[in-house]
Tab-separated table of C-alpha atoms and ligand atoms in Angstrom:
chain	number	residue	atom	x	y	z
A	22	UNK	CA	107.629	-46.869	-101.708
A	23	UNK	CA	105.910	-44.355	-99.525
A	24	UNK	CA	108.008	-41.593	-97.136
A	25	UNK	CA	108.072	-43.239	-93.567
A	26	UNK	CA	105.195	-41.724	-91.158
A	27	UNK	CA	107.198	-40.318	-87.863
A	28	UNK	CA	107.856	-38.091	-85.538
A	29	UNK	CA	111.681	-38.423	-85.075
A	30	UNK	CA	113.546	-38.820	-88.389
A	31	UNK	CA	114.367	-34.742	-88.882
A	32	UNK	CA	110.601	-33.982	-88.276
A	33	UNK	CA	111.472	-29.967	-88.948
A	34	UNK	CA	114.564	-30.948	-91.470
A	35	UNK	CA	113.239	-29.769	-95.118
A	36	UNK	CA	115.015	-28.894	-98.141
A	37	UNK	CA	115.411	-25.348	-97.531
A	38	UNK	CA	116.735	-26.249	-94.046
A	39	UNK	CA	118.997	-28.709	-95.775
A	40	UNK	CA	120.470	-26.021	-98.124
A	41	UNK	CA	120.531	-23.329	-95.492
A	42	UNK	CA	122.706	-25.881	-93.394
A	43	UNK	CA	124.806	-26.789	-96.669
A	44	UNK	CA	125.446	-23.164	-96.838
A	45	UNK	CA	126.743	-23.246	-93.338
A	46	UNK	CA	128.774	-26.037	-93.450
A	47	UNK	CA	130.155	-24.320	-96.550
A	48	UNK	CA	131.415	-21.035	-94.346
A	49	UNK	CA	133.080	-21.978	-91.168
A	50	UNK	CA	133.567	-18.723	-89.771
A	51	UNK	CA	129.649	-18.740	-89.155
A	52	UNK	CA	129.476	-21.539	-86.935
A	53	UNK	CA	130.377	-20.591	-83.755
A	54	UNK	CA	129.524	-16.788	-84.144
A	55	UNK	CA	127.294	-13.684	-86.265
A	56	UNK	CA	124.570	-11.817	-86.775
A	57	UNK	CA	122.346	-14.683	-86.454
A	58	UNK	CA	121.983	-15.005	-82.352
A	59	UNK	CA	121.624	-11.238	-81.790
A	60	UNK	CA	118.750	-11.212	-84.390
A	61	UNK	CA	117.223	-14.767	-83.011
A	62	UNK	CA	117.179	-12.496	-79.390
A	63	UNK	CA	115.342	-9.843	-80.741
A	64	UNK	CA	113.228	-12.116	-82.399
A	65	UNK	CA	112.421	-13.909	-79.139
A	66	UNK	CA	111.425	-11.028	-77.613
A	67	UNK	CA	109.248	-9.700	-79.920
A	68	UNK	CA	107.938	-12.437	-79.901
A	69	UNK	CA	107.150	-12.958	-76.235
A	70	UNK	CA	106.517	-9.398	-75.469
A	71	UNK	CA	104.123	-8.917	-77.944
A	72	UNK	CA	100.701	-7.630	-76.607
A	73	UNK	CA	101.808	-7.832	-72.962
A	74	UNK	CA	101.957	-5.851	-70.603
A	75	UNK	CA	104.353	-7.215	-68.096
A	76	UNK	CA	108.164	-5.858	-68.229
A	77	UNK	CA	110.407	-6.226	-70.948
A	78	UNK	CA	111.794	-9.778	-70.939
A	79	UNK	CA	115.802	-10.469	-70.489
A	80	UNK	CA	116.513	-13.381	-73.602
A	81	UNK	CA	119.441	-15.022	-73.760
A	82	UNK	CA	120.114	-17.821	-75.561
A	83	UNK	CA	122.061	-21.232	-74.807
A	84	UNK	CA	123.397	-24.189	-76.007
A	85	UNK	CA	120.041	-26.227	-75.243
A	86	UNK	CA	116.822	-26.018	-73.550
A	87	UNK	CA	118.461	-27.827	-70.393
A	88	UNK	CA	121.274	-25.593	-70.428
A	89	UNK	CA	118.277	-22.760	-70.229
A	90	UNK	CA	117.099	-24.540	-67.228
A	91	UNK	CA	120.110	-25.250	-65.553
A	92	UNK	CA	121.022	-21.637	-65.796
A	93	UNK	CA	117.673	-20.455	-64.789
A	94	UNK	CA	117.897	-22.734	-61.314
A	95	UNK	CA	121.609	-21.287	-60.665
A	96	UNK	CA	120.062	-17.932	-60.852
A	97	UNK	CA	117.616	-18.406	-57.934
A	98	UNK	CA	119.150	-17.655	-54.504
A	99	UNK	CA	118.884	-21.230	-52.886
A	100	UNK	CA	120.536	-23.682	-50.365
A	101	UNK	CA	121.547	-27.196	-51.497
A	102	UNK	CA	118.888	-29.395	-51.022
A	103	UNK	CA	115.929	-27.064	-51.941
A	104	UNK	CA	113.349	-28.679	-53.968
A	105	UNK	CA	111.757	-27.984	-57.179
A	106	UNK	CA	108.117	-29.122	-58.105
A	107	UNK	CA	108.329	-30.707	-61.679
A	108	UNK	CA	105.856	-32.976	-62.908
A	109	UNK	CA	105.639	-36.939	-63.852
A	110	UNK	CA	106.109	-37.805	-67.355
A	111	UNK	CA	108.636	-35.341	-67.800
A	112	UNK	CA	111.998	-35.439	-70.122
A	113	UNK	CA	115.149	-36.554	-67.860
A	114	UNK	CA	117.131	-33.599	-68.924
A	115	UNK	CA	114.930	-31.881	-67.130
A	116	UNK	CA	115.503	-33.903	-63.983
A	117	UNK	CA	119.180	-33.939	-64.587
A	118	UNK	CA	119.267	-30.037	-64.707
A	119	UNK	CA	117.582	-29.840	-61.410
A	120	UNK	CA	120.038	-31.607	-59.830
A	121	UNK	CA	122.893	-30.487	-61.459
A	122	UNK	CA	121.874	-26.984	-60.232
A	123	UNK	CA	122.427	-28.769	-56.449
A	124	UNK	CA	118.353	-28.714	-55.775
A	125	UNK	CA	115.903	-31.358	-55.100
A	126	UNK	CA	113.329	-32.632	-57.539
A	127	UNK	CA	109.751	-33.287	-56.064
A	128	UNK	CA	107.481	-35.410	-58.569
A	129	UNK	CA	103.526	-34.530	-58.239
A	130	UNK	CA	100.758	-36.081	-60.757
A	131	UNK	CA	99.484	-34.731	-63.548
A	132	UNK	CA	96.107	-33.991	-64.549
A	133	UNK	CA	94.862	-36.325	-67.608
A	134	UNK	CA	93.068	-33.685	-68.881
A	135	UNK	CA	95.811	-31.260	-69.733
A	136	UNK	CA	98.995	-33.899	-69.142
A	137	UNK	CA	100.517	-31.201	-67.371
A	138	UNK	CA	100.715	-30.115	-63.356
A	139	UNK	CA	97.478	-30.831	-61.379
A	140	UNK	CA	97.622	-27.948	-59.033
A	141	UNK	CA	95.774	-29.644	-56.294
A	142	UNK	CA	98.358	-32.078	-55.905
A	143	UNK	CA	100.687	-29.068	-56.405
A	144	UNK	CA	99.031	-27.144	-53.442
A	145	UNK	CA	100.052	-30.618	-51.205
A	146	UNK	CA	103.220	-30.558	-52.473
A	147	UNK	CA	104.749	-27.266	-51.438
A	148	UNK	CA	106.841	-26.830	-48.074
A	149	UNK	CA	109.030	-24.369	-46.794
A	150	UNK	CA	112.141	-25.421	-49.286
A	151	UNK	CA	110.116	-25.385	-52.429
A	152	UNK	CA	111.855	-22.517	-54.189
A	153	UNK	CA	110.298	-22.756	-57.840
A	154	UNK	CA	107.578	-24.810	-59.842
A	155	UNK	CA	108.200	-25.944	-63.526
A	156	UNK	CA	105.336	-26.286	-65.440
A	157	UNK	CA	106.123	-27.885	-68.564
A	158	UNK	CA	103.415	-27.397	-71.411
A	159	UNK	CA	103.474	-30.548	-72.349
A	160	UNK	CA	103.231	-31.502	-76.291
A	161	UNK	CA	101.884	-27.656	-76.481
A	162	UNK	CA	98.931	-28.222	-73.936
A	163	UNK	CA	98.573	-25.192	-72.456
A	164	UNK	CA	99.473	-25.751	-68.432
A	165	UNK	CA	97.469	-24.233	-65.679
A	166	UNK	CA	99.290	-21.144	-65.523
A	167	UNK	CA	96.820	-18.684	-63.603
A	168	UNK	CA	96.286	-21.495	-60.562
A	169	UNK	CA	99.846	-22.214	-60.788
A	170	UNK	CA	101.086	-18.421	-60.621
A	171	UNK	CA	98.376	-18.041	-57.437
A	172	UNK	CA	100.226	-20.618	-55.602
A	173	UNK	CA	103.626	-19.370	-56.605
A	174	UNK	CA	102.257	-15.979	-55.341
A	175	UNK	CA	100.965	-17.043	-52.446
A	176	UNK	CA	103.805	-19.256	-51.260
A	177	UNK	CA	106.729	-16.711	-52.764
A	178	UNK	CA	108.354	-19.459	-55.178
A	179	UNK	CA	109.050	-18.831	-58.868
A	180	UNK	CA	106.713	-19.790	-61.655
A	181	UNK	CA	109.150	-21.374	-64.516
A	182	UNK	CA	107.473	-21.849	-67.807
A	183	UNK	CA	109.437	-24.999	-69.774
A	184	UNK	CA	108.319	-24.083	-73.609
A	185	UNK	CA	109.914	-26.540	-75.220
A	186	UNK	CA	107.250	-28.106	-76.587
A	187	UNK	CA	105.808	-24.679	-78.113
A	188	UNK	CA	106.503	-21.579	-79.262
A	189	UNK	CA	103.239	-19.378	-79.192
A	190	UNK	CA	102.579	-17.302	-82.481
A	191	UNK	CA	99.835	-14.312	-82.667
A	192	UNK	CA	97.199	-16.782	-83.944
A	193	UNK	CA	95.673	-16.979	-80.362
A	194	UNK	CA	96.595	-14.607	-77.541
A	195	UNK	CA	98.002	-16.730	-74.835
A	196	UNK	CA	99.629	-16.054	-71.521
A	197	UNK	CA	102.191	-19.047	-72.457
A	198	UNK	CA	105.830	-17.675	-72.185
A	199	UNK	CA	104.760	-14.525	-70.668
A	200	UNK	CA	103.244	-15.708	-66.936
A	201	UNK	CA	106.159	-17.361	-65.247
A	202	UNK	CA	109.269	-15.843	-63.610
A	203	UNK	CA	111.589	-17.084	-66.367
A	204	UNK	CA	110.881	-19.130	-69.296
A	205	UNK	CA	112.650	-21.269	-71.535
A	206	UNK	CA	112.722	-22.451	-75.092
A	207	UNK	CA	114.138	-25.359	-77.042
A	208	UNK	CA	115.264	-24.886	-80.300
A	209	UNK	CA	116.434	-28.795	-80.623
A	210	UNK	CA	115.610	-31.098	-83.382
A	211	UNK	CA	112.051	-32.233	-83.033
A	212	UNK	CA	110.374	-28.875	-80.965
A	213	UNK	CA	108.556	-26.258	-82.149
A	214	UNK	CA	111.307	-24.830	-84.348
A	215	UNK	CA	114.667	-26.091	-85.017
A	216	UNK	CA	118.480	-24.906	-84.967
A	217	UNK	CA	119.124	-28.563	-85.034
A	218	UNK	CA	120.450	-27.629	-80.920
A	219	UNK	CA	119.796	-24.551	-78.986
A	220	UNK	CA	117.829	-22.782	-76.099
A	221	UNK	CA	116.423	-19.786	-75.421
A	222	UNK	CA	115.991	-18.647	-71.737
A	223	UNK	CA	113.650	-14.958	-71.149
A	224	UNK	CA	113.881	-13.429	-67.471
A	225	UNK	CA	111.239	-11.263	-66.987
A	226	UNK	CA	112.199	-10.578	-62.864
A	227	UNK	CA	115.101	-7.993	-63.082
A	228	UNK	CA	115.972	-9.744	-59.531
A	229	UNK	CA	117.408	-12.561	-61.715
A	230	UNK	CA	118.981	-10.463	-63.980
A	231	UNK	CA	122.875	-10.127	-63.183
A	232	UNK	CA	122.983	-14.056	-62.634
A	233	UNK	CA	121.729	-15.246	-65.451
A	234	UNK	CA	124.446	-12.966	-67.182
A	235	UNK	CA	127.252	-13.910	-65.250
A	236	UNK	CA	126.657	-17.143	-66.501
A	237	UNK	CA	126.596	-16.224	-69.945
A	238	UNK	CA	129.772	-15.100	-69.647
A	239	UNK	CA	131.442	-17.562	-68.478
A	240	UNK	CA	129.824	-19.689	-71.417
A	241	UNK	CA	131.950	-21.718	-74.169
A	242	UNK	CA	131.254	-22.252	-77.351
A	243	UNK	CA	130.409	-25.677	-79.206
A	244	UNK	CA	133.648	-27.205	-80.723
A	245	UNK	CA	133.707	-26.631	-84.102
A	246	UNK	CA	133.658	-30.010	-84.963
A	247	UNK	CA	129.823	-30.591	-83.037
A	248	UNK	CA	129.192	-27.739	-84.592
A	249	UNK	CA	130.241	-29.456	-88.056
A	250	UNK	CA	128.066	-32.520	-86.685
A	251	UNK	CA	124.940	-30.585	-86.369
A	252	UNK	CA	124.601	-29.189	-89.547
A	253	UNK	CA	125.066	-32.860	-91.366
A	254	UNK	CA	121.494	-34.085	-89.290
A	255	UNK	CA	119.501	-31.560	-91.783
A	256	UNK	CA	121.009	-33.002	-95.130
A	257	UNK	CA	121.342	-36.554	-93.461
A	258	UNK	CA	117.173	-37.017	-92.985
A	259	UNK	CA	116.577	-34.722	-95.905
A	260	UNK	CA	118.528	-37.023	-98.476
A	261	UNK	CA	117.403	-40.589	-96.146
A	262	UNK	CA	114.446	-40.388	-94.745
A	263	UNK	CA	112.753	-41.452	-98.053
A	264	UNK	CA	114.882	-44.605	-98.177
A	265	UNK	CA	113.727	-45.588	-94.482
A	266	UNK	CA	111.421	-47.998	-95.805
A	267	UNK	CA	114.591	-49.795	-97.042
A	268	UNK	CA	117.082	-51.658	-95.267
A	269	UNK	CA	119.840	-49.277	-97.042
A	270	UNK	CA	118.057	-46.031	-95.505
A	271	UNK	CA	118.024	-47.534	-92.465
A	272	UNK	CA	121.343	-49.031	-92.225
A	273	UNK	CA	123.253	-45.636	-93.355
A	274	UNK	CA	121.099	-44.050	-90.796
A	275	UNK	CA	122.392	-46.544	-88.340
A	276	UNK	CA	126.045	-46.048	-89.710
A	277	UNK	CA	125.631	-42.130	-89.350
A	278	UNK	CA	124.781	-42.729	-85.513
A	279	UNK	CA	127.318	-45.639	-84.816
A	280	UNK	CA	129.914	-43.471	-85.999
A	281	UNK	CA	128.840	-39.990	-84.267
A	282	UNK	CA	128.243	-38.393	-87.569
A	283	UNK	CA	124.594	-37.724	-85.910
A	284	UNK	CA	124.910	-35.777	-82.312
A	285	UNK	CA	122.623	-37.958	-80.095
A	286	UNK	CA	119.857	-35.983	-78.698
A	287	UNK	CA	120.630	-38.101	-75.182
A	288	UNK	CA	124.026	-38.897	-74.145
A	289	UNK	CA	124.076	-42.632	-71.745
A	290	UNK	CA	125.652	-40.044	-69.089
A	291	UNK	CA	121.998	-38.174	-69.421
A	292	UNK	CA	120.334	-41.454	-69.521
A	293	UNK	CA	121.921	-42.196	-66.434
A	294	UNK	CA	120.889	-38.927	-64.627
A	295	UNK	CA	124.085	-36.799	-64.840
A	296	UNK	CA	124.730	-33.331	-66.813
A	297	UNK	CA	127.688	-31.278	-67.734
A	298	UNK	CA	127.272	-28.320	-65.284
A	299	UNK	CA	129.376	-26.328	-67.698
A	300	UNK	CA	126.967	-24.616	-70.051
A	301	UNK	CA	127.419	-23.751	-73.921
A	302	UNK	CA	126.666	-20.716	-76.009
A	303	UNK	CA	124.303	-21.412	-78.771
A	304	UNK	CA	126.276	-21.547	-82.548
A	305	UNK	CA	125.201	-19.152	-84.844
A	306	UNK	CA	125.296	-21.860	-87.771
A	307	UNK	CA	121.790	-23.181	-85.269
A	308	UNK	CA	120.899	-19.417	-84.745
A	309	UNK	CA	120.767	-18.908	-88.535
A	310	UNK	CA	118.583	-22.360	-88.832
A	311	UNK	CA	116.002	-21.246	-86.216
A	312	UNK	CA	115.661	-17.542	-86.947
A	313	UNK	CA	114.497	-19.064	-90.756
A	314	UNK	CA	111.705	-21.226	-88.858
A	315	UNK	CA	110.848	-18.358	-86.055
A	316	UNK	CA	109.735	-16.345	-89.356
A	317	UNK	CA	107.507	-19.006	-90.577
A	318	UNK	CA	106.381	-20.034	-87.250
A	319	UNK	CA	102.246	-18.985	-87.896
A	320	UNK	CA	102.848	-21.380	-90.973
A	321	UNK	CA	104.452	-23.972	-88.703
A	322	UNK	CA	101.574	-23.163	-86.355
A	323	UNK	CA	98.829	-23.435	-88.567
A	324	UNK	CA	100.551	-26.644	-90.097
A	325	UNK	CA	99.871	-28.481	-86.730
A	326	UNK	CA	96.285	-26.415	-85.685
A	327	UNK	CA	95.402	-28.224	-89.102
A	328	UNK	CA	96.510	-31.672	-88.158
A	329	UNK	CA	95.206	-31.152	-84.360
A	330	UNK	CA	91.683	-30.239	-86.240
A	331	UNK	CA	92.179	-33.387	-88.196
A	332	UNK	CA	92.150	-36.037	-85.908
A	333	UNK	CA	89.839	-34.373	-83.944
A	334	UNK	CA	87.450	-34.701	-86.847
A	335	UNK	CA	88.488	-37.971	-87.593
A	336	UNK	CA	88.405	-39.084	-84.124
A	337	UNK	CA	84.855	-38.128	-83.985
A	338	UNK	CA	83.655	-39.105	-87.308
A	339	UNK	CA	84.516	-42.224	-86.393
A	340	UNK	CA	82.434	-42.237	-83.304
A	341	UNK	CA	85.361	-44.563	-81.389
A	342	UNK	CA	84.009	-44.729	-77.908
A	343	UNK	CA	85.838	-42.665	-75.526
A	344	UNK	CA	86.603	-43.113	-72.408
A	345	UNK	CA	85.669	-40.204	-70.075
A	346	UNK	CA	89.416	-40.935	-68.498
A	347	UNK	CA	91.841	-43.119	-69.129
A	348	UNK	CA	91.919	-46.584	-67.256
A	349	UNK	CA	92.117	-49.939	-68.543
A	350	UNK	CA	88.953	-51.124	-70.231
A	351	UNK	CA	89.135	-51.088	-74.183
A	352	UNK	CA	88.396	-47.416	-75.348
A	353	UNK	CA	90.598	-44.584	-76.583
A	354	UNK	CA	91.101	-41.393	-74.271
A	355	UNK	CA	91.501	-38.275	-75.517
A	356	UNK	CA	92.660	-34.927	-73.035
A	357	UNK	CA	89.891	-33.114	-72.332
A	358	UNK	CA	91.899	-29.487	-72.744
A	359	UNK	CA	92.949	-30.221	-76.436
A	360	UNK	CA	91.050	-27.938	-79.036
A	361	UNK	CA	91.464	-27.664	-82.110
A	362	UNK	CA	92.833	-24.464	-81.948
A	363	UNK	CA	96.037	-25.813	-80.234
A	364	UNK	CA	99.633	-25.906	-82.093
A	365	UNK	CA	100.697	-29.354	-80.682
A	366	UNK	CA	103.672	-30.577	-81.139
A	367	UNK	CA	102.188	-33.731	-81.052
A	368	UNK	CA	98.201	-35.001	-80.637
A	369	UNK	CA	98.326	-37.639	-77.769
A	370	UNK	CA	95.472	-40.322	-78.148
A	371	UNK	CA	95.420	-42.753	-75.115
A	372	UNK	CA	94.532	-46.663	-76.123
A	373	UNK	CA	94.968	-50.014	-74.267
A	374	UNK	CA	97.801	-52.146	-75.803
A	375	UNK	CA	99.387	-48.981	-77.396
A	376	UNK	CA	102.657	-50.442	-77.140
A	377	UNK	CA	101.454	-53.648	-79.628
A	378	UNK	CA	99.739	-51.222	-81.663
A	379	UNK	CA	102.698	-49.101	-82.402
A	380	UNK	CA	105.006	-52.283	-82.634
A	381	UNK	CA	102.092	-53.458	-85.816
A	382	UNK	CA	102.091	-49.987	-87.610
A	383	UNK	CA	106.377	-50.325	-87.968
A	384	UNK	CA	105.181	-52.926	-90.165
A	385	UNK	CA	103.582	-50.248	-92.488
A	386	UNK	CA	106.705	-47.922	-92.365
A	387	UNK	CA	104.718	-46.047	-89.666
A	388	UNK	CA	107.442	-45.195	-86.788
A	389	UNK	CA	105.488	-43.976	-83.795
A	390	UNK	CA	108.064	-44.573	-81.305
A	391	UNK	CA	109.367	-40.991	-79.930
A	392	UNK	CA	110.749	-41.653	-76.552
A	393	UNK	CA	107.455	-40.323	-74.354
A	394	UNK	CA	106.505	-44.093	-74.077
A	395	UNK	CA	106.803	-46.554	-71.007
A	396	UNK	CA	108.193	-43.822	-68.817
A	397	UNK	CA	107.223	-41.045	-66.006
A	398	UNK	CA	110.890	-40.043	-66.366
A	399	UNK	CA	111.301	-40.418	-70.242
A	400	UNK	CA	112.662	-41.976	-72.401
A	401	UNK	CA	112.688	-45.582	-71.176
A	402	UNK	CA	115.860	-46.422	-71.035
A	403	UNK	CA	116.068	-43.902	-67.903
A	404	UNK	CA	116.149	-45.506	-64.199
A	405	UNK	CA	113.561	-42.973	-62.671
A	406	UNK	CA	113.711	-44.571	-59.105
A	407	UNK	CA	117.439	-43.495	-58.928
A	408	UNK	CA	116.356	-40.024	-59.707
A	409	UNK	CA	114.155	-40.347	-56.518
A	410	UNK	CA	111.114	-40.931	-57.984
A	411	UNK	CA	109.282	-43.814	-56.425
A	412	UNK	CA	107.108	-46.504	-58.377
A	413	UNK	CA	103.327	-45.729	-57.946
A	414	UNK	CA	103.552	-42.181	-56.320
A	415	UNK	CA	102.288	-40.547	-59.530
A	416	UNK	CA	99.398	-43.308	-60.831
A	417	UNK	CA	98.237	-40.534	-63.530
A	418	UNK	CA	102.228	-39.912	-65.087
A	419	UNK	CA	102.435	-43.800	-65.269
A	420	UNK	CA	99.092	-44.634	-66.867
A	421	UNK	CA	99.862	-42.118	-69.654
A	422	UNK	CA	103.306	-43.495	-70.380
A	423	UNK	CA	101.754	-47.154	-70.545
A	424	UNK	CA	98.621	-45.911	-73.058
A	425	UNK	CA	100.033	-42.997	-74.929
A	426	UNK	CA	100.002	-43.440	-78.883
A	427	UNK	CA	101.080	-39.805	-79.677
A	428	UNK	CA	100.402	-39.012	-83.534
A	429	UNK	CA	102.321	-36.663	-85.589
A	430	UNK	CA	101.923	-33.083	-86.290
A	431	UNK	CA	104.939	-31.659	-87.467
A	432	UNK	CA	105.162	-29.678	-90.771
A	433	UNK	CA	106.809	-32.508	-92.503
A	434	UNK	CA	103.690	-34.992	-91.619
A	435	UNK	CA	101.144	-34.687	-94.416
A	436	UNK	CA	97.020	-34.506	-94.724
A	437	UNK	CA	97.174	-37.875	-96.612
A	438	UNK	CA	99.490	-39.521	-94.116
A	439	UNK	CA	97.377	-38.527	-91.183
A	440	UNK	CA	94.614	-40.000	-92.905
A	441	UNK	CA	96.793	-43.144	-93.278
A	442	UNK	CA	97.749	-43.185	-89.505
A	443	UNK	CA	93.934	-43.019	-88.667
A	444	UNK	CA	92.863	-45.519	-90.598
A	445	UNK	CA	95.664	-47.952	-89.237
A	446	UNK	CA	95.014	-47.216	-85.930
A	447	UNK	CA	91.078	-47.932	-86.744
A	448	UNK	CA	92.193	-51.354	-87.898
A	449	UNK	CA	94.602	-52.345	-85.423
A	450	UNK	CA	92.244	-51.452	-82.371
A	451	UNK	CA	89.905	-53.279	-84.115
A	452	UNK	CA	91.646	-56.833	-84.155
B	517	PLP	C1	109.726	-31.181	-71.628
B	517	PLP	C2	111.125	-30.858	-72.050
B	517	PLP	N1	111.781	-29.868	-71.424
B	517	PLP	C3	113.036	-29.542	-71.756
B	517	PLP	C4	113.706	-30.205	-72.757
B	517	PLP	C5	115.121	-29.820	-73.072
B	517	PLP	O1	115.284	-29.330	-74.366
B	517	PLP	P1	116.674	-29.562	-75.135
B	517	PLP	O2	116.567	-30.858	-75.857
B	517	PLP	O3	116.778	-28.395	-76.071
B	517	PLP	O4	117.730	-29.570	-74.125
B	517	PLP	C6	113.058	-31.241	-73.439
B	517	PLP	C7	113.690	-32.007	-74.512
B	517	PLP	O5	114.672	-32.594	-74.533
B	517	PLP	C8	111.733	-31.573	-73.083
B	517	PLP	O6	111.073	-32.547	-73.709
């Protein structure tokens, strides 16, 4: 039986993550404190300071990415009711920290090309109580930082970089991380890197400074026994994942999330559009886990450059007809901005009837299902008109929830698999 293709099961959970966890879970009086978060700081700021020239960035680091956010927000000076410009297709957390930080959120389109902001429909967006932009990077697409920053400039509202989808190495000089305001980082199970949990947030406006540290303060940690919880996920897809393809792999992955051994990524309250407004510190046991991966990120990096490169090739090679932009009749779409040069976290391919398609491929132990599907407000499950967001007003966000068919890129995903996963997909739009 063949591993399970995915992008979900543990997609950065290895067997030196799995003993480095086991190690953890081995000395409590890690968990919740150590060396590990002061060192992941420093390494996020060498990191994003490298080869800039802008001011030396403020990192802190949380119990999330949306606890990054929501501290971010509660560090600008605003009233209640001041809106933020996020886009469609976006991750509810991301919603429910606007809100939770007592501001507005204000959906605009994306651009197919980069799946991210279209700063035209930006530009018509902003009014006198915009007070900051999000532009989200989304699967590692570079957003359109330099018209995005102009506008912010122009209109005195602050540029926030959301990096969870990528964590820029020194392959490529890039202004990602380095152009907004603030940025943040997720460190959670299926991002660039993973601690399992965990967020980074980097201030580079001193102005922002003394908030964003009064908050940490004021920060708890995890309970020990989440803590506990967290570690298990690395040894639980490490030792299971290779039984997926049988019912037993599946079931005692099943049993693990029945019975909260497994933290869900999404609690219903987030589903439902609420969050906690009291914010975590991140536990060194996740600290330890992502410094590990922030050493090996250019591997990491080049891992997905090489699968990006892949199906580009294969794409190509194949000569599928491609649609020039995505709409309904019968042929594949591919964003225009993705090169092969790009880390992605994951290579979206657009196809009519991508829903069918991905139902077929669960048939080969293919499991392309990762939450970004049949939603503007993802995953699914999510009610995005009670989070004010009303059907039709972004046409582009809901067209590339209906036809997305994202493929894997992550570092556990193989050359041989991705071969597999083409050659599916070849035979499935074909029938
Ligand atoms: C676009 C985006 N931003 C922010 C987040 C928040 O990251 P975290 O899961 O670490 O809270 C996520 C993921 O959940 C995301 O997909």
């Amino acid at each position: 039986m063949s591993p399970p293709i995915h992008h979900t099961f543990g997609p950065l959970a290895n067997t030196r993550h799995m003993l480095s966890a086991s190690g953890l879970i081995l000395r409590p009086w890690r968990w919740r404190s150590g060396p590990a978060t002061a060192a992941l700081a420093r390494g996020m700021e060498t990191c994003m300071n490298a080869a800039t020239s802008s001011p030396k960035p403020a990192v802190s680091l949380w119990g999330s990415g949306r606890e990054a956010l929501l501290v971010a927000l509660r560090a600008i000076p605003a009233q209640p009711g001041d809106e933020v410009i996020v886009q469609g297709y976006t991750c509810v957390v991301v919603v429910n920290a606007i809100r939770a930080a007592g501001l507005l959120p204000v959906f605009v389109d994306i651009d197919p090309d980069t799946l991210n902001l279209d700063p035209a429909e930006v530009e018509m967006a902003v009014s006198p109580k915009t007070r900051a932009i999000l532009c989200q990077h989304t699967f590692g697409i570079p957003g359109p930082l330099r018209e995005l920053k102009e506008i912010c400039d122009a209109h005195h509202i602050l540029l926030i970089e959301d990096c969870a989808h990528i964590l820029p190495d020194d392959a490529r000089p890039s202004g990602i991380g380095k152009t907004g305001h603030m940025a943040f980082f997720s460190f959670g199970r299926d991002k660039a890197i993973s601690g399992v949990t965990g967020g980074a947030l980097i201030v580079r406006e001193e102005a922002y400074r003394a908030a964003v540290q009064k908050q940490a303060e004021e920060a708890k940690p995890l309970p020990r026994s989440v803590i506990l919880r967290l570690l298990c996920y690395p040894l639980l897809y490490v030792l299971l994942r290779p039984l997926y393809g049988l019912w037993i792999g599946r079931a005692m992955l099943a049993l693990a999330g029945k019975t909260g051994v497994l933290v869900p990524i999404l609690t219903r309250r987030e589903k439902e559009g609420s969050m906690s407004p009291a914010v975590t510190t991140m536990p060194n046991a996740c600290a330890h886990l992502a410094l590990k991966q922030l050493h090996t990120i250019r591997t990491i990096n080049d891992h997905r450059r090489m699968l990006t490169r892949f199906y580009l090739e294969e794409i190509d090679r194949r000569e599928w007809r491609i649609a020039s932009k995505p709409d309904d009749t019968a042929h594949p779409y591919i964003p225009g901005r993705i090169t092969s040069d790009l880390p992605l976290q994951k290579f979206p391919l657009f196809v009519p009837g991508a829903e069918r398609i991905r139902q077929q491929l669960k048939k080969q132990n293919i499991h392309l299902h990762d939450g970004w599907t049949g939603c503007v407000i993802c995953p699914p499950a999510v009610d995005a008109s009670a989070l004010g967001y009303k059907d039709g007003q972004d046409p582009d966000a809901e067209l590339c929830g209906t036809q997305i068919l994202s493929l894997p890129t992550h570092p556990g995903m193989t050359h041989q698999q991705a071969l597999k996963l083409i050659e599916a997909i070849e035979q499935h739009l074909n029938t």
